[in-house]
Amino acid sequence: MATNGVLFSSGFGYKYDCAPSKGTVNAILIFIDFPDQTASEASPQEVYDLLIPQAQQWFNTSSYGQLSLNITADTSRFYRMPKNAAEYNFVRPLSQQAHYAYVQDALEQWLAVTSTPVPKVNSTEGPLTDIFYVIPTRNATGIELSAALTGGTYTKNVNYIARKAVTMGIDTFDWWGYKAVNHETGHTFCLPDLYPIPTGYTGIYAGNWDMMANVGASSPDYFAWDKWRLGWLADDQIECVVTSAAPPNGSNIASSTTHKLTPLETTGGMKAVVVKHNATMAMVAEVRSREGNNLNSCTTGVLLYTVATDLGTSEGPIRVLDGNPGWGTTSCIIDDLDNAPLSLEGGGASAYTSTDLGVTVTVVEQDGDDYTIRIDIS
């Protein structure tokens, strides 16, 4: 379960007015420019086409068709912000106050032109939309980073507009492309950042195994644990094992269990084994392949990681366990964790023991990208 008081806890039942992660999530998208950094694009449609269709498809693939990102985009113009880009101080670390003021200014410019009806103050009918997106011209170099506004979005008259807001920055155009939209939208579902903030090596916790750790990851799909929390994986696609540190009431602890796993990227089948250690810690095993959103994955196999629900965003709530410490010889490796998975192929490790958790995971059979693993509890 989610830990109270932990921002974006990775436990189940986290409540922070998160955007819906299953079915249709509705969004409004506007485009902006600035007095000192004006748009040179022929139309906002140019920016829309660069980012949005691929981001929508990424979510469709990741969710196995269970999430539809329904964006109503105003491509009629770039709405002119009232201040120069530099005046918004949009640099890391970005304060919540500065971010909120930026979103409100964009919102007010849009409403002034469109006269869009908004919910009445103190209305109990919910917000106008789930997510409010603001994307600047690619000439807006003063907006240095993309970010998600983790609280609700309101007008200056306190009309409730959206559960969350997402703003894209120059890093989207220079580095990340459409995947920055997927990363920041992940925060609207209350997924945490899996890299350290404000400083530290990006891949220290989760390497290139989730875009919430590295937007440009070679295997960017969300971890099975989070797909389960988002409702994209059903309970019967997860098998659970309990260690002696967290025995269920009135039941015995199995010392050895066997599990068959299919790749995370494919529809159907068993997707993960969760080994519960205590109320806030678990180990998870899942299979990564070169399918779906992970087409460019450096390596494949059984990926192991821990989940700590008492650690918040940027504190390492999910940490990949390195089955093959060291950089290895695979030419694509750019991070120490790129060769973390276990496998019976490629000369790497086929077993991993966590002495801290008292758990050993062993690959006992491999049929293409389908794996059979044994969990031994000590």
Coordinates of C-alpha atoms in Angstrom, one line a residue, residues 78-316:
F78 CA 0.5 30.4 -30.6
Y79 CA -0.9 32.3 -27.6
R80 CA 1.4 35.1 -26.7
M81 CA 2.5 35.0 -23.1
P82 CA 2.5 38.4 -21.1
K83 CA 6.2 38.2 -20.1
N84 CA 9.4 37.4 -21.8
A85 CA 10.6 33.8 -21.5
A86 CA 13.5 34.6 -19.3
E87 CA 11.2 36.3 -16.8
Y88 CA 9.6 33.0 -15.9
N89 CA 12.9 31.7 -14.5
F90 CA 12.1 28.3 -16.0
V91 CA 15.3 26.5 -15.0
R92 CA 16.1 23.6 -12.8
P93 CA 15.4 23.5 -9.9
L94 CA 12.0 24.9 -10.9
S95 CA 9.9 26.1 -8.0
Q96 CA 6.2 25.1 -7.7
Q97 CA 5.3 28.8 -7.4
A98 CA 7.1 29.7 -10.7
H99 CA 5.6 26.8 -12.5
Y100 CA 2.1 27.5 -11.3
A101 CA 2.4 31.2 -12.4
Y102 CA 3.6 30.1 -15.8
V103 CA 0.6 27.7 -16.3
Q104 CA -1.8 30.3 -15.1
D105 CA -0.5 32.9 -17.5
A106 CA -0.9 30.5 -20.4
L107 CA -4.3 29.5 -19.3
E108 CA -5.5 33.1 -18.9
Q109 CA -4.2 34.0 -22.5
W110 CA -6.2 31.1 -23.9
L111 CA -9.4 31.8 -22.0
A112 CA -9.3 35.5 -22.9
V113 CA -9.4 34.7 -26.6
T114 CA -11.6 31.6 -26.6
S115 CA -14.1 32.4 -23.8
T116 CA -14.2 28.7 -23.1
P117 CA -16.8 27.9 -20.4
V118 CA -15.2 26.9 -17.2
P119 CA -16.5 25.1 -14.1
K120 CA -18.1 27.3 -11.5
V121 CA -16.1 28.1 -8.4
N122 CA -16.6 25.3 -5.8
S123 CA -18.4 23.2 -8.4
T124 CA -18.6 19.5 -7.4
E125 CA -18.7 18.3 -11.0
G126 CA -14.9 18.1 -11.3
P127 CA -12.4 19.9 -13.6
L128 CA -12.9 21.0 -17.2
T129 CA -10.4 18.3 -18.3
D130 CA -8.0 15.8 -16.8
I131 CA -4.7 17.3 -18.1
F132 CA -3.8 20.7 -19.4
Y133 CA -0.8 20.7 -21.8
V134 CA 1.2 23.8 -22.6
I135 CA 3.8 23.5 -25.4
P136 CA 5.9 26.5 -26.5
T137 CA 7.4 27.2 -29.8
R138 CA 10.7 25.4 -30.3
N139 CA 12.3 28.9 -30.4
A140 CA 11.6 29.3 -26.7
T141 CA 15.1 28.5 -25.5
G142 CA 14.3 30.3 -22.2
I143 CA 12.0 27.5 -21.2
E144 CA 14.8 25.1 -20.4
L145 CA 12.9 22.0 -19.1
S146 CA 9.7 20.0 -19.4
A147 CA 7.8 19.5 -16.2
A148 CA 4.5 18.3 -14.7
L149 CA 2.5 20.5 -12.3
T150 CA 1.6 18.0 -9.6
G151 CA -1.3 19.9 -8.1
G152 CA -4.6 20.9 -9.6
T153 CA -4.8 23.7 -12.2
Y154 CA -7.0 26.6 -11.5
T155 CA -7.8 30.0 -13.0
K156 CA -6.9 33.1 -11.0
N157 CA -10.6 33.2 -10.1
V158 CA -10.2 29.6 -8.7
N159 CA -12.1 27.8 -11.5
Y160 CA -11.0 24.2 -11.5
I161 CA -9.5 23.5 -15.0
A162 CA -7.4 20.3 -14.7
R163 CA -6.2 17.6 -12.3
K164 CA -2.7 18.1 -13.5
A165 CA -0.8 20.3 -16.0
V166 CA 2.2 19.4 -18.2
T167 CA 4.5 21.9 -19.8
M168 CA 7.1 21.1 -22.4
G169 CA 10.5 22.8 -22.7
I170 CA 13.3 23.2 -25.1
D171 CA 14.7 19.8 -23.9
T172 CA 11.8 18.2 -25.7
F173 CA 12.9 19.6 -29.0
D174 CA 16.7 19.3 -28.4
W175 CA 16.8 15.9 -26.7
W176 CA 13.8 13.8 -26.0
G177 CA 11.1 14.3 -28.6
Y178 CA 7.7 12.8 -28.1
K179 CA 8.8 10.6 -25.2
A180 CA 9.1 13.7 -23.0
V181 CA 5.3 13.9 -23.3
N182 CA 5.0 10.3 -22.1
H183 CA 7.4 10.9 -19.2
E184 CA 5.6 14.1 -18.0
T185 CA 2.2 12.6 -18.5
G186 CA 3.4 9.7 -16.3
H187 CA 3.5 12.2 -13.5
T188 CA -0.1 13.1 -14.0
F189 CA -0.8 9.4 -13.2
C190 CA 1.2 10.0 -10.0
L191 CA 4.2 8.0 -11.2
P192 CA 7.5 9.2 -9.5
D193 CA 10.7 10.2 -11.0
L194 CA 13.1 7.3 -10.8
Y195 CA 16.3 9.4 -11.1
P196 CA 17.9 11.6 -8.4
I197 CA 16.9 15.3 -8.1
P198 CA 18.3 17.9 -8.1
T199 CA 21.7 16.4 -8.7
G200 CA 23.2 12.9 -9.2
Y201 CA 23.8 10.4 -12.0
T202 CA 20.5 9.8 -13.9
G203 CA 20.9 6.0 -14.2
I204 CA 22.0 5.3 -10.6
Y205 CA 18.7 3.7 -9.6
A206 CA 17.1 2.2 -12.6
G207 CA 19.5 2.7 -15.5
N208 CA 17.8 2.5 -18.9
W209 CA 14.9 0.3 -17.9
D210 CA 12.1 2.9 -17.6
M211 CA 11.4 6.3 -19.1
M212 CA 10.6 7.6 -15.6
A213 CA 14.3 7.1 -14.9
N214 CA 15.7 8.2 -18.3
V215 CA 13.4 9.7 -21.0
G216 CA 15.8 8.4 -23.6
A217 CA 16.1 4.9 -22.2
S218 CA 16.8 2.1 -24.6
S219 CA 14.1 0.0 -22.8
P220 CA 11.7 2.8 -21.9
D221 CA 8.5 1.0 -21.1
Y222 CA 7.1 1.4 -17.5
F223 CA 8.0 -1.3 -15.0
A224 CA 5.5 -4.2 -14.6
W225 CA 4.9 -3.0 -11.0
D226 CA 3.7 0.4 -12.2
K227 CA 1.6 -1.1 -15.0
W228 CA -0.1 -3.2 -12.4
R229 CA -0.8 -0.1 -10.3
L230 CA -2.1 1.8 -13.4
G231 CA -4.5 -1.0 -14.1
W232 CA -2.9 -2.2 -17.3
L233 CA -2.0 -5.5 -15.8
A234 CA -4.6 -7.6 -14.1
D235 CA -4.1 -9.3 -10.7
D236 CA -4.1 -12.7 -12.4
Q237 CA -1.1 -11.6 -14.4
I238 CA 1.0 -11.2 -11.2
E239 CA 2.2 -14.0 -8.9
C240 CA 3.1 -13.2 -5.3
V241 CA 5.5 -14.9 -3.0
V242 CA 5.9 -13.9 0.7
T243 CA 9.2 -14.2 2.6
S244 CA 9.6 -15.2 6.2
A245 CA 10.0 -11.5 7.0
A246 CA 6.4 -10.9 6.1
P247 CA 4.4 -14.1 6.7
P248 CA 0.7 -14.0 5.8
N249 CA -1.7 -14.7 8.7
G250 CA -2.2 -18.4 9.2
S251 CA -0.4 -19.6 6.1
N252 CA 2.9 -21.3 5.5
I253 CA 5.9 -19.8 3.7
A254 CA 7.0 -21.7 0.6
S255 CA 10.8 -22.0 0.5
S256 CA 10.9 -22.6 -3.3
T257 CA 8.4 -21.8 -6.1
T258 CA 8.5 -21.9 -9.9
H259 CA 7.0 -19.4 -12.2
K260 CA 6.6 -19.0 -16.0
L261 CA 6.8 -15.4 -17.3
T262 CA 6.1 -13.9 -20.7
P263 CA 7.6 -10.7 -21.9
L264 CA 6.3 -7.4 -20.4
E265 CA 5.8 -6.0 -23.9
T266 CA 3.3 -8.6 -25.2
T267 CA -0.4 -8.9 -24.4
G268 CA -1.5 -11.7 -22.1
G269 CA 0.3 -14.2 -20.0
M270 CA 2.0 -13.9 -16.6
K271 CA 4.0 -10.7 -16.4
A272 CA 5.7 -10.5 -13.0
V273 CA 6.5 -12.2 -9.7
V274 CA 6.4 -10.0 -6.7
V275 CA 8.3 -11.3 -3.6
K276 CA 7.1 -9.4 -0.6
H277 CA 9.7 -8.7 2.0
N278 CA 7.8 -6.4 4.5
A279 CA 5.1 -3.8 4.5
T280 CA 7.1 -1.4 2.4
M281 CA 9.6 -3.5 0.4
A282 CA 9.3 -6.1 -2.3
M283 CA 11.4 -7.6 -5.1
V284 CA 9.9 -7.9 -8.6
A285 CA 11.0 -10.2 -11.5
E286 CA 9.8 -9.5 -15.0
V287 CA 10.9 -10.3 -18.5
R288 CA 12.2 -7.7 -21.0
S289 CA 12.3 -8.4 -24.7
R290 CA 12.8 -6.3 -27.9
E291 CA 9.1 -6.0 -28.6
G292 CA 6.7 -3.1 -28.5
N293 CA 8.1 0.1 -26.9
N294 CA 11.3 -1.7 -26.0
L295 CA 12.4 -2.4 -29.6
N296 CA 15.8 -0.9 -29.0
S297 CA 16.6 -2.6 -25.7
C298 CA 20.3 -3.2 -25.3
T299 CA 19.8 -6.6 -23.6
T300 CA 16.9 -8.9 -22.7
G301 CA 16.1 -11.4 -20.0
V302 CA 14.7 -11.6 -16.5
L303 CA 14.9 -8.1 -14.9
L304 CA 15.0 -7.8 -11.1
Y305 CA 14.3 -4.8 -9.1
T306 CA 13.1 -3.7 -5.6
V307 CA 10.2 -1.5 -4.8
A308 CA 10.1 0.7 -1.7
T309 CA 6.8 2.4 -1.0
D310 CA 8.3 4.5 1.7
L311 CA 10.6 6.3 -0.7
G312 CA 9.2 9.2 -2.7
T313 CA 9.8 10.7 -6.1
S314 CA 13.6 11.0 -7.0
E315 CA 14.6 9.0 -3.9
G316 CA 15.0 5.7 -5.7

